[in-house]
Structures are given as C-alpha cells and as structure tokens.
Amino acid sequence: MKQTWTIKDILLWSSDYLKAKNSDTARLDSELIMCQALSCSRIDLYCHYDKPVNDEERQTIRDSLKKRADGEPVAYILGEKEFYGRSFQVSSDVLIPRPETEHLIEEVLSLHKQRPIERFLEIGVGSGAIALTLSKEISQLRGQAWDISKAAILVAESNANKLSVDSVEFLEMDALSDESWSSHEGKLDLICSNPPYIAETETNLMSTSVLDYEPHIALFAANDGLEFYEKIASKAASLLNKGGRVVVEIGAFQAEKVQEIFISRAWSEVRVIEDLAKHPRIIVATK
C-alpha cells in the first residue's frame, strides 16, 4: 500500500533533514519552502496538518530542500524575501535584504518627521528594498537609485512595477566615479546607502551561503571596506540642501572609522544608531 505523506510528515522530515545539514533555521526554511510549493501561508501548514501532499508537490519540496542543503539561501530558492512588511523579488544578482537594514528605514522615517524629505538618492539599489520601501512610506518622495549592475537595476524595476512605484528613477551608475556625482542635477534632502563594506581580508569570517551565492560586487569594498563611505563623505554634500542628511548602513566594527571619515570632511551631527543586538548599524551625518 502506497504511503500517504501529510503536511505534518513532510514538515518534520524536512526540518530533521536540514538540521542534519547544519542549517541554523531548519524549521523556518522548511516552512517557507513548503508554503511556496503548496501555495499557502505558514499558518495554513498548521491548520491543515493532516492534509495529504501529492507527488508533484513533494518533488518540488525535495528539489528546494536539496538546494538549501547545498547552501543556497532560501530567499534565492523562493525568489523572494520579505522586507519591512513587503515581499521583494530577489535573484543572485542582488543582495538578500536583511532585517538589520530596516533600522535605516526607521531612521529615515524619524528624520522625515523632524524635517520633510522630498528628494533623495540611494547608492547601490540592489533589489530596490530601501528606495521602494521609503517611497511607499513617504508619499511625496521622489528621487534616483543608482547601481553599477544592470542586472540589479532590472530586479529593482521589476519590484517597482510590482509595488506600483513610479517615483524612483533607476540608473546604471558607478558611485565611485566622480562623473556620476557631477552629472546629478538638483538638490536633495537625503542620500542613503547600504554599500559594499566588507574587506577582502574578511572572507574567512563569512558564511558559505553568503560567500558562494551572493554577488561579490555588492559585498566587498577596497580600503578595508571603507571605499564607499569615503566617496559618499567627499561627494554627497554638493548634492544636498543645507541640513540634508546622509544615512548609511555600516559593518558591526566600522562605526569609529566611518564616523571619523565624515567628521574629517566637515559633516556635522555624525551619529551612530545601534540595532536590536546593540551593534552599531547606521551612521547619520548632516550637511
């Protein structure tokens, strides 16, 4: 007699399988993979614990579990990642949005309450998670988002269409080139970025799933990971209105060096914002 596999059976087996492959998020990964294969929500898995899973659905789940066991991030397997309550399309051409980056969103929204932000520029748009989230949260916001990767721009544009955002212009630009900065017209209230900030010497500290799957061009920066902060600190002021802000994400051990970069270039009110784990996460500087 052919065995009937239920949602409960597969969820338990999948979790054990991924645990044996050293996944730190085995249960969650299993739930997300099953939800996509079964076209349901996570709560549905538990409301219909005894529902049978057909052969086609099981094969889809098996294929995805194999990819996850090999180290591929679950967001790439699913092709999407939630950020600030919205789903964003992702591919191996862009970084996977992290929960820590939501602190950048929160800080910008806080600044907007103090002084309205209407025009902005994002450096390194990736999937568009930052620029599009800000555009959804601040209705009058207009601006540009740059990325050196054409493939990343295409992902961001796809997410813009999905979220019905037409207020952001996506441009293939090299933020390390002086010409890119000099070509921008008009003054801004905000320049924000989650730039590449990992030093090449830090590869031994990185997980295999990040190092082997996420785009290196969006991860690594020269000058011990400080190259983009140096460029932004030296060029951003010319694009900002008086009192305009730069808000950038930083690595956990970069706060002092990035602060010094901005202070040495005559920026004022250079502040460090910590994340929920009490790690320095965001730098805010005022023109």
Short mmCIF file of N, CA and C in Angstrom, two decimals, residues 7 114 155 157 282:
data_model
loop_
_atom_site.label_atom_id
_atom_site.label_comp_id
_atom_site.label_asym_id
_atom_site.label_seq_id
_atom_site.Cartn_x
_atom_site.Cartn_y
_atom_site.Cartn_z
N ILE A 7 1.18 16.97 5.40
CA ILE A 7 1.98 18.17 5.67
C ILE A 7 2.82 17.98 6.92
N GLN A 114 10.94 65.08 11.55
CA GLN A 114 11.57 66.30 12.04
C GLN A 114 11.68 67.36 10.94
N VAL A 155 16.07 43.95 -11.60
CA VAL A 155 15.33 43.39 -10.45
C VAL A 155 14.59 44.50 -9.72
N GLU A 157 13.60 47.40 -10.88
CA GLU A 157 12.50 47.89 -11.72
C GLU A 157 11.31 46.94 -11.67
N ILE A 282 23.95 52.01 11.86
CA ILE A 282 23.65 53.12 10.97
C ILE A 282 24.47 54.34 11.37
#
